[in-house]
């Protein structure tokens, strides 16, 4: 099946979206659904899980945990996911280049199933350590897939619709967050009896991914750039495009592979020393930092407690409202990204988040005098990110990898000539 349409940026250019491409994108973002699910499901059942911690501690040591120790243990349990993601993110390039994009996603998927097993038995085994290990394994899974999935989608998608398809990754995460928020409600599965089952439900999309993704094409770019197998790349690209005429794209990938010769042994240190790498690396670091330091994760992980302290009557329902709005605006971005461009939407989102952090600070300050001002730090990071994006980040809408790389090389040449 082939779907024909025209993009807003190039009204005369006909694009083809095949069923193979759609299936590949949908199968890959089942991993993003799991990331979102485990981001959104740990919030509402905080008191239930803290009671499990306290009860387990009393059975072991015949005394309850102190409030300070309980708070520290809960915070560590929540943040263990981020710790695991940090560890695995350092290895994602090695895994992706060695096993391929699609196969690496499937390998990462096994970590999700292992995590579900640990979290699922934690209550029966009376082991708070099993829950923490499960969160760490989910973190490893998240750290890999947060790079692998968008990389796979970008490399299999046609240039003119790459932005829209890449947005499906974020949309799947927001849907996962919302589902996690619903499942963790006290009148659903966020109870002292069913919370381990609630944490284990991500096994469903994990199994579905194993049933679908193995039948999807591997990234043609991986075959050309990493394996130097042009015939395999052409065959996979023909499946994705639904046509035998893929010579132009293949030649573009081969030219990109030629430009990458000599960079195979680039070390982490050289990434920050070689001048031609500095600008793209700096952009990647700042944009990712602006996302992680935006305050979004703090809201998602602790919103129920924040709303409860703010005096909101139904804090869990308000948290669900955040999830619903998250989905709504991600859907908008699917349709707007090719019209308005990635850079414009990025700056708009950063500015709005900065404004919202200021409003959160003012609203929570009517309960507390010091604690809520942490959101001003997030505001500062975001405002810096807006300015940096405006002055230094190039627009990539409708541009090939080759064209974006050429712009970086040109900018580097200009900078070198000045000094």
Short mmCIF file of C-alpha atoms in Angstrom, two decimals:
data_model
loop_
_atom_site.label_atom_id
_atom_site.label_comp_id
_atom_site.label_asym_id
_atom_site.label_seq_id
_atom_site.Cartn_x
_atom_site.Cartn_y
_atom_site.Cartn_z
CA UNK A 1 0.00 0.00 0.00
CA UNK A 2 1.33 3.45 -0.89
CA UNK A 3 0.00 6.79 0.33
CA UNK A 4 0.68 9.77 -1.91
CA UNK A 5 0.75 13.33 -0.59
CA UNK A 6 2.44 16.70 -0.99
CA UNK A 7 4.30 18.54 1.71
CA UNK A 8 3.63 22.17 2.56
CA UNK A 9 7.26 23.16 2.07
CA UNK A 10 7.50 21.69 -1.41
CA UNK A 11 4.02 21.63 -2.97
CA UNK A 12 5.24 20.22 -6.27
CA UNK A 13 7.18 17.32 -4.75
CA UNK A 14 5.24 14.07 -4.51
CA UNK A 15 6.06 11.91 -1.50
CA UNK A 16 5.35 8.21 -1.06
CA UNK A 17 4.59 6.65 2.31
CA UNK A 18 4.42 2.88 2.11
CA UNK A 19 2.86 0.40 4.48
CA UNK A 20 6.34 -0.99 5.18
CA UNK A 21 7.49 2.45 6.35
CA UNK A 22 4.41 3.01 8.52
CA UNK A 23 4.73 -0.48 10.03
CA UNK A 24 8.41 0.11 10.80
CA UNK A 25 7.72 3.42 12.53
CA UNK A 26 4.77 2.06 14.52
CA UNK A 27 6.68 -1.05 15.60
CA UNK A 28 9.71 0.96 16.71
CA UNK A 29 7.73 3.49 18.77
CA UNK A 30 6.31 0.70 20.91
CA UNK A 31 9.58 1.20 22.77
CA UNK A 32 8.79 4.90 23.21
CA UNK A 33 5.39 3.91 24.59
CA UNK A 34 7.17 1.92 27.30
CA UNK A 35 9.47 4.85 28.11
CA UNK A 36 6.47 7.10 28.58
CA UNK A 37 4.59 4.49 30.61
CA UNK A 38 7.37 4.15 33.17
CA UNK A 39 7.74 7.93 33.30
CA UNK A 40 4.07 8.46 34.15
CA UNK A 41 3.20 5.46 36.34
CA UNK A 42 5.49 6.11 39.33
CA UNK A 43 3.85 9.37 40.38
CA UNK A 44 0.39 8.65 41.78
CA UNK A 45 1.15 5.48 43.82
CA UNK A 46 3.94 7.14 45.82
CA UNK A 47 2.23 6.66 49.20
CA UNK A 48 1.36 3.03 48.41
CA UNK A 49 4.92 2.16 47.46
CA UNK A 50 6.33 4.10 50.42
CA UNK A 51 4.08 1.99 52.66
CA UNK A 52 5.57 -1.14 51.05
CA UNK A 53 9.06 0.21 51.77
CA UNK A 54 8.14 0.92 55.39
CA UNK A 55 6.48 -2.44 55.93
CA UNK A 56 9.42 -4.32 54.41
CA UNK A 57 11.83 -2.37 56.60
CA UNK A 58 9.82 -3.15 59.75
CA UNK A 59 9.78 -6.87 58.93
CA UNK A 60 13.55 -6.85 58.55
CA UNK A 61 14.66 -4.59 61.39
CA UNK A 62 11.60 -4.56 63.70
CA UNK A 63 11.31 -0.79 63.51
CA UNK A 64 9.78 1.68 61.02
CA UNK A 65 11.86 3.83 58.71
CA UNK A 66 12.40 7.44 59.65
CA UNK A 67 10.60 10.01 57.51
CA UNK A 68 13.93 11.31 56.21
CA UNK A 69 15.13 7.81 55.25
CA UNK A 70 11.80 7.05 53.56
CA UNK A 71 11.96 10.27 51.54
CA UNK A 72 15.54 9.56 50.49
CA UNK A 73 14.70 5.98 49.49
CA UNK A 74 11.72 7.10 47.43
CA UNK A 75 13.75 9.79 45.69
CA UNK A 76 16.49 7.28 44.94
CA UNK A 77 13.97 4.81 43.53
CA UNK A 78 12.51 7.43 41.20
CA UNK A 79 15.89 8.76 40.07
CA UNK A 80 17.36 5.28 39.51
CA UNK A 81 15.70 5.31 36.09
CA UNK A 82 17.69 8.41 35.16
CA UNK A 83 20.87 6.79 36.49
CA UNK A 84 20.36 3.73 34.31
CA UNK A 85 19.58 5.89 31.28
CA UNK A 86 22.81 7.83 31.80
CA UNK A 87 24.85 4.63 31.90
CA UNK A 88 23.35 3.07 28.77
CA UNK A 89 23.36 6.32 26.80
CA UNK A 90 27.17 6.18 26.86
CA UNK A 91 27.09 2.86 24.96
CA UNK A 92 24.34 3.54 22.43
CA UNK A 93 26.68 4.43 19.57
CA UNK A 94 28.66 1.21 19.95
CA UNK A 95 25.50 -0.91 20.13
CA UNK A 96 23.81 0.80 17.16
CA UNK A 97 26.87 0.54 14.90
CA UNK A 98 27.61 -3.07 15.83
CA UNK A 99 24.15 -4.66 15.78
CA UNK A 100 22.20 -2.24 13.59
CA UNK A 101 19.41 0.15 14.51
CA UNK A 102 16.48 -2.29 14.37
CA UNK A 103 18.28 -5.17 16.10
CA UNK A 104 19.59 -2.84 18.81
CA UNK A 105 16.02 -1.77 19.60
CA UNK A 106 15.10 -5.44 19.96
CA UNK A 107 18.10 -6.06 22.23
CA UNK A 108 17.10 -3.10 24.40
CA UNK A 109 13.58 -4.52 24.57
CA UNK A 110 14.90 -7.50 26.52
CA UNK A 111 15.96 -5.10 29.28
CA UNK A 112 12.34 -3.96 29.58
CA UNK A 113 11.10 -7.52 30.07
CA UNK A 114 13.82 -8.18 32.66
CA UNK A 115 12.80 -5.01 34.48
CA UNK A 116 9.15 -6.06 34.50
CA UNK A 117 10.14 -9.40 36.04
CA UNK A 118 12.06 -7.73 38.88
CA UNK A 119 9.34 -5.17 39.63
CA UNK A 120 6.59 -7.76 39.34
CA UNK A 121 8.03 -10.02 42.05
CA UNK A 122 9.22 -7.25 44.39
CA UNK A 123 6.14 -7.31 46.61
CA UNK A 124 5.79 -11.09 46.74
CA UNK A 125 9.48 -11.45 47.55
CA UNK A 126 9.34 -8.61 50.07
CA UNK A 127 12.30 -7.05 48.29
CA UNK A 128 12.55 -3.30 47.88
CA UNK A 129 15.89 -3.98 46.15
CA UNK A 130 14.06 -5.84 43.35
CA UNK A 131 11.96 -2.74 42.66
CA UNK A 132 15.05 -0.53 42.54
CA UNK A 133 16.87 -2.97 40.24
CA UNK A 134 13.81 -3.03 37.99
CA UNK A 135 13.78 0.77 37.78
CA UNK A 136 17.50 0.73 36.96
CA UNK A 137 16.96 -1.81 34.16
CA UNK A 138 14.13 0.30 32.77
CA UNK A 139 16.57 3.19 32.86
CA UNK A 140 19.07 1.20 30.79
CA UNK A 141 16.26 0.46 28.34
CA UNK A 142 15.26 4.13 28.17
CA UNK A 143 18.81 5.39 27.68
CA UNK A 144 19.29 3.15 24.65
CA UNK A 145 15.89 3.66 23.06
CA UNK A 146 15.77 7.43 23.48
CA UNK A 147 18.53 7.52 20.83
CA UNK A 148 17.97 4.29 18.90
CA UNK A 149 14.32 4.85 18.03
CA UNK A 150 14.60 8.41 16.64
CA UNK A 151 17.80 7.37 14.82
CA UNK A 152 16.00 4.45 13.17
CA UNK A 153 12.98 6.57 12.23
CA UNK A 154 15.10 9.38 10.77
CA UNK A 155 17.22 6.99 8.71
CA UNK A 156 14.27 5.14 7.13
CA UNK A 157 12.01 8.17 6.49
CA UNK A 158 11.92 10.26 3.30
CA UNK A 159 13.58 13.66 3.76
CA UNK A 160 10.45 15.77 3.28
CA UNK A 161 8.40 13.95 5.92
CA UNK A 162 11.21 13.03 8.31
CA UNK A 163 10.11 15.63 10.86
CA UNK A 164 6.51 14.41 10.97
CA UNK A 165 7.54 10.76 11.36
CA UNK A 166 10.16 11.63 13.97
CA UNK A 167 7.43 13.33 15.99
CA UNK A 168 5.67 9.96 16.25
CA UNK A 169 8.40 8.96 18.68
CA UNK A 170 7.47 11.80 21.04
CA UNK A 171 3.75 11.23 20.50
CA UNK A 172 4.13 7.60 21.56
CA UNK A 173 5.98 8.70 24.70
CA UNK A 174 3.24 11.16 25.65
CA UNK A 175 0.56 8.52 25.09
CA UNK A 176 2.59 6.16 27.28
CA UNK A 177 2.81 8.80 30.03
CA UNK A 178 -0.96 9.29 29.91
CA UNK A 179 -1.66 5.53 30.03
CA UNK A 180 0.75 5.21 32.94
CA UNK A 181 -1.04 8.01 34.79
CA UNK A 182 -4.41 6.31 34.27
CA UNK A 183 -3.23 2.84 35.28
CA UNK A 184 -1.60 4.20 38.45
CA UNK A 185 -4.81 5.81 39.75
CA UNK A 186 -6.02 4.49 43.09
CA UNK A 187 -9.35 3.37 41.61
CA UNK A 188 -7.60 1.49 38.77
CA UNK A 189 -4.35 -0.37 39.62
CA UNK A 190 -2.51 2.06 41.89
CA UNK A 191 -3.50 0.18 45.03
CA UNK A 192 -1.57 -1.74 47.67
CA UNK A 193 -2.78 -4.97 46.06
CA UNK A 194 -2.22 -4.26 42.35
CA UNK A 195 0.64 -1.77 42.05
CA UNK A 196 3.17 -4.43 40.98
CA UNK A 197 0.81 -5.51 38.20
CA UNK A 198 0.49 -1.87 37.16
CA UNK A 199 4.28 -1.56 36.87
CA UNK A 200 4.41 -4.76 34.80
CA UNK A 201 1.93 -3.79 32.10
CA UNK A 202 4.69 -2.50 29.83
CA UNK A 203 5.33 -6.17 29.00
CA UNK A 204 2.40 -5.93 26.57
CA UNK A 205 3.98 -3.43 24.12
CA UNK A 206 7.35 -5.17 24.66
CA UNK A 207 5.91 -8.48 23.43
CA UNK A 208 4.09 -6.72 20.58
CA UNK A 209 7.39 -5.22 19.46
CA UNK A 210 8.99 -8.65 19.32
CA UNK A 211 6.07 -9.82 17.16
CA UNK A 212 6.33 -6.94 14.65
CA UNK A 213 9.72 -5.23 14.47
CA UNK A 214 11.76 -8.30 13.34
CA UNK A 215 9.75 -8.26 10.09
CA UNK A 216 10.55 -4.60 9.38
CA UNK A 217 13.51 -3.41 7.23
CA UNK A 218 16.84 -2.49 8.77
CA UNK A 219 18.12 1.04 8.22
CA UNK A 220 19.63 1.29 4.70
CA UNK A 221 22.07 3.87 6.04
CA UNK A 222 23.41 1.34 8.51
CA UNK A 223 24.10 -1.17 5.73
CA UNK A 224 25.97 1.39 3.61
CA UNK A 225 27.80 3.46 6.23
CA UNK A 226 28.59 0.77 8.81
CA UNK A 227 28.53 -2.49 6.83
CA UNK A 228 29.40 -1.29 3.28
CA UNK A 229 26.71 -3.58 1.85
CA UNK A 230 25.14 -1.59 -0.97
CA UNK A 231 22.92 -4.39 -2.25
CA UNK A 232 21.32 -5.01 1.13
CA UNK A 233 20.79 -1.27 1.56
CA UNK A 234 19.10 -0.99 -1.84
CA UNK A 235 16.84 -3.95 -1.09
CA UNK A 236 15.70 -2.54 2.25
CA UNK A 237 15.20 0.93 0.77
CA UNK A 238 13.07 -0.54 -2.02
CA UNK A 239 10.85 -2.13 0.62
CA UNK A 240 10.54 1.18 2.45
CA UNK A 241 9.85 3.29 -0.64
CA UNK A 242 7.73 0.77 -2.57
CA UNK A 243 9.74 1.32 -5.76
CA UNK A 244 12.85 -0.02 -7.47
CA UNK A 245 14.06 3.50 -8.27
CA UNK A 246 16.15 4.29 -5.20
CA UNK A 247 19.46 5.05 -6.89
CA UNK A 248 19.47 8.74 -5.93
CA UNK A 249 19.07 8.02 -2.22
CA UNK A 250 21.65 5.24 -2.35
CA UNK A 251 24.18 7.56 -3.99
CA UNK A 252 23.54 10.18 -1.31
CA UNK A 253 24.22 7.61 1.41
CA UNK A 254 27.39 6.40 -0.34
CA UNK A 255 28.65 9.97 -0.57
CA UNK A 256 27.93 10.42 3.14
CA UNK A 257 29.85 7.21 3.86
CA UNK A 258 32.79 8.50 1.84
CA UNK A 259 32.80 11.74 3.85
CA UNK A 260 32.87 9.72 7.07
CA UNK A 261 36.01 7.77 6.13
CA UNK A 262 38.69 8.25 8.72
CA UNK A 263 36.21 9.02 11.50
CA UNK A 264 35.65 5.42 12.59
CA UNK A 265 38.18 5.66 15.41
CA UNK A 266 37.02 8.99 16.79
CA UNK A 267 37.20 8.91 20.58
CA UNK A 268 35.03 10.77 23.06
CA UNK A 269 37.91 13.15 23.74
CA UNK A 270 38.39 13.95 20.03
CA UNK A 271 34.73 14.89 19.73
CA UNK A 272 35.46 17.90 21.92
CA UNK A 273 38.89 18.70 20.49
CA UNK A 274 38.45 18.52 16.70
CA UNK A 275 37.01 21.84 15.55
CA UNK A 276 34.67 20.36 12.92
CA UNK A 277 32.86 18.35 15.62
CA UNK A 278 32.51 21.10 18.18
CA UNK A 279 29.46 22.91 16.81
CA UNK A 280 27.16 19.88 16.27
CA UNK A 281 28.27 18.33 19.58
CA UNK A 282 27.62 21.60 21.42
CA UNK A 283 24.17 21.92 19.83
CA UNK A 284 23.30 18.36 20.81
CA UNK A 285 24.47 18.87 24.40
CA UNK A 286 22.67 22.19 24.89
CA UNK A 287 19.38 21.09 23.35
CA UNK A 288 19.34 17.87 25.36
CA UNK A 289 20.28 19.78 28.51
CA UNK A 290 17.46 22.26 27.88
CA UNK A 291 15.05 19.33 27.69
CA UNK A 292 16.29 17.56 30.83
CA UNK A 293 16.65 20.80 32.83
CA UNK A 294 13.33 22.24 31.70
CA UNK A 295 11.53 21.03 34.83
CA UNK A 296 9.29 18.65 32.84
CA UNK A 297 10.63 15.51 34.53
CA UNK A 298 10.19 17.08 37.95
CA UNK A 299 6.54 17.82 37.15
CA UNK A 300 5.85 14.39 35.67
CA UNK A 301 7.49 12.50 38.55
CA UNK A 302 6.21 14.63 41.44
CA UNK A 303 3.13 16.45 40.12
CA UNK A 304 0.66 14.60 42.36
CA UNK A 305 2.61 15.60 45.48
CA UNK A 306 3.08 19.16 44.17
CA UNK A 307 -0.64 19.58 43.50
CA UNK A 308 -1.49 18.05 46.87
CA UNK A 309 0.78 20.56 48.64
CA UNK A 310 -0.75 23.35 46.56
CA UNK A 311 -4.18 22.45 47.93
CA UNK A 312 -5.65 21.00 44.72
CA UNK A 313 -8.73 18.94 45.56
CA UNK A 314 -8.02 16.08 43.14
CA UNK A 315 -4.25 16.05 42.49
CA UNK A 316 -4.19 12.75 40.58
CA UNK A 317 -6.86 13.98 38.16
CA UNK A 318 -4.93 17.20 37.64
CA UNK A 319 -1.86 15.13 36.85
CA UNK A 320 -3.89 13.32 34.20
CA UNK A 321 -4.79 16.71 32.77
CA UNK A 322 -1.08 17.37 32.24
CA UNK A 323 -0.79 14.08 30.37
CA UNK A 324 -3.78 14.89 28.15
CA UNK A 325 -2.42 18.34 27.26
CA UNK A 326 0.95 16.75 26.54
CA UNK A 327 -0.66 14.42 23.99
CA UNK A 328 -2.73 17.22 22.42
CA UNK A 329 0.20 19.51 21.72
CA UNK A 330 2.36 16.64 20.48
CA UNK A 331 -0.36 15.85 17.93
CA UNK A 332 -0.32 19.51 16.87
CA UNK A 333 3.44 19.32 16.37
CA UNK A 334 3.06 16.36 13.99
CA UNK A 335 1.17 18.60 11.58
CA UNK A 336 3.14 21.78 12.27
CA UNK A 337 6.72 20.54 12.19
CA UNK A 338 6.98 20.50 8.38
CA UNK A 339 5.14 23.82 8.05
CA UNK A 340 6.82 25.90 10.73
CA UNK A 341 10.14 24.05 11.04
CA UNK A 342 11.87 22.28 13.92
CA UNK A 343 13.80 25.34 15.08
CA UNK A 344 10.75 27.61 15.41
CA UNK A 345 8.73 25.03 17.32
CA UNK A 346 11.70 24.29 19.55
CA UNK A 347 12.14 27.94 20.53
CA UNK A 348 8.40 28.34 21.11
CA UNK A 349 8.32 25.29 23.39
CA UNK A 350 11.37 26.43 25.33
CA UNK A 351 9.89 29.90 25.88
CA UNK A 352 6.50 28.56 26.98
CA UNK A 353 8.15 26.14 29.44
CA UNK A 354 10.21 29.00 30.87
CA UNK A 355 7.03 31.04 31.38
CA UNK A 356 5.23 28.10 32.99
CA UNK A 357 8.11 27.51 35.40
CA UNK A 358 7.82 31.13 36.53
CA UNK A 359 4.07 30.72 37.07
CA UNK A 360 4.66 27.50 39.04
CA UNK A 361 7.14 29.31 41.25
CA UNK A 362 4.67 32.09 42.01
CA UNK A 363 1.75 29.74 42.63
CA UNK A 364 3.57 27.29 44.93
CA UNK A 365 5.29 30.13 46.82
CA UNK A 366 1.92 30.93 48.47
CA UNK A 367 2.57 27.59 50.52
CA UNK A 368 6.32 27.68 50.95
CA UNK A 369 9.03 30.28 51.10
CA UNK A 370 12.13 28.53 49.69
CA UNK A 371 11.52 25.13 48.07
CA UNK A 372 9.49 26.15 45.01
CA UNK A 373 12.14 28.56 43.76
CA UNK A 374 13.92 25.58 42.24
CA UNK A 375 11.72 26.22 39.20
CA UNK A 376 13.50 29.53 38.65
CA UNK A 377 16.63 27.47 37.87
CA UNK A 378 14.69 25.63 35.19
CA UNK A 379 13.46 28.98 33.87
CA UNK A 380 17.01 30.27 33.55
CA UNK A 381 18.19 27.19 31.67
CA UNK A 382 15.30 27.46 29.24
CA UNK A 383 15.81 31.16 28.50
CA UNK A 384 19.47 30.49 27.73
CA UNK A 385 18.38 27.62 25.48
CA UNK A 386 15.97 29.90 23.58
CA UNK A 387 18.74 32.38 22.84
CA UNK A 388 21.21 29.68 21.85
CA UNK A 389 18.67 28.00 19.55
CA UNK A 390 17.90 31.32 17.86
CA UNK A 391 21.50 32.28 17.17
CA UNK A 392 23.31 28.96 16.67
CA UNK A 393 20.93 26.09 15.77
CA UNK A 394 20.26 25.61 12.02
CA UNK A 395 16.86 24.70 10.61
CA UNK A 396 16.73 21.12 9.26
CA UNK A 397 13.21 20.96 7.81
CA UNK A 398 13.21 19.46 4.32
CA UNK A 399 16.99 19.07 4.28
CA UNK A 400 19.02 15.89 3.80
CA UNK A 401 21.71 14.70 6.20
CA UNK A 402 24.24 15.71 3.54
CA UNK A 403 22.93 19.29 3.38
CA UNK A 404 22.97 19.73 7.16
CA UNK A 405 26.51 18.33 7.38
CA UNK A 406 27.62 20.68 4.59
CA UNK A 407 26.30 23.69 6.55
CA UNK A 408 28.34 22.67 9.59
CA UNK A 409 31.46 22.28 7.43
CA UNK A 410 30.86 25.72 5.89
CA UNK A 411 30.39 27.34 9.30
CA UNK A 412 33.58 25.69 10.52
CA UNK A 413 35.51 26.97 7.50
CA UNK A 414 34.32 30.53 8.17
CA UNK A 415 35.29 30.28 11.84
CA UNK A 416 38.72 28.88 10.95
CA UNK A 417 39.39 31.67 8.44
CA UNK A 418 38.67 34.30 11.08
CA UNK A 419 41.21 32.89 13.49
#
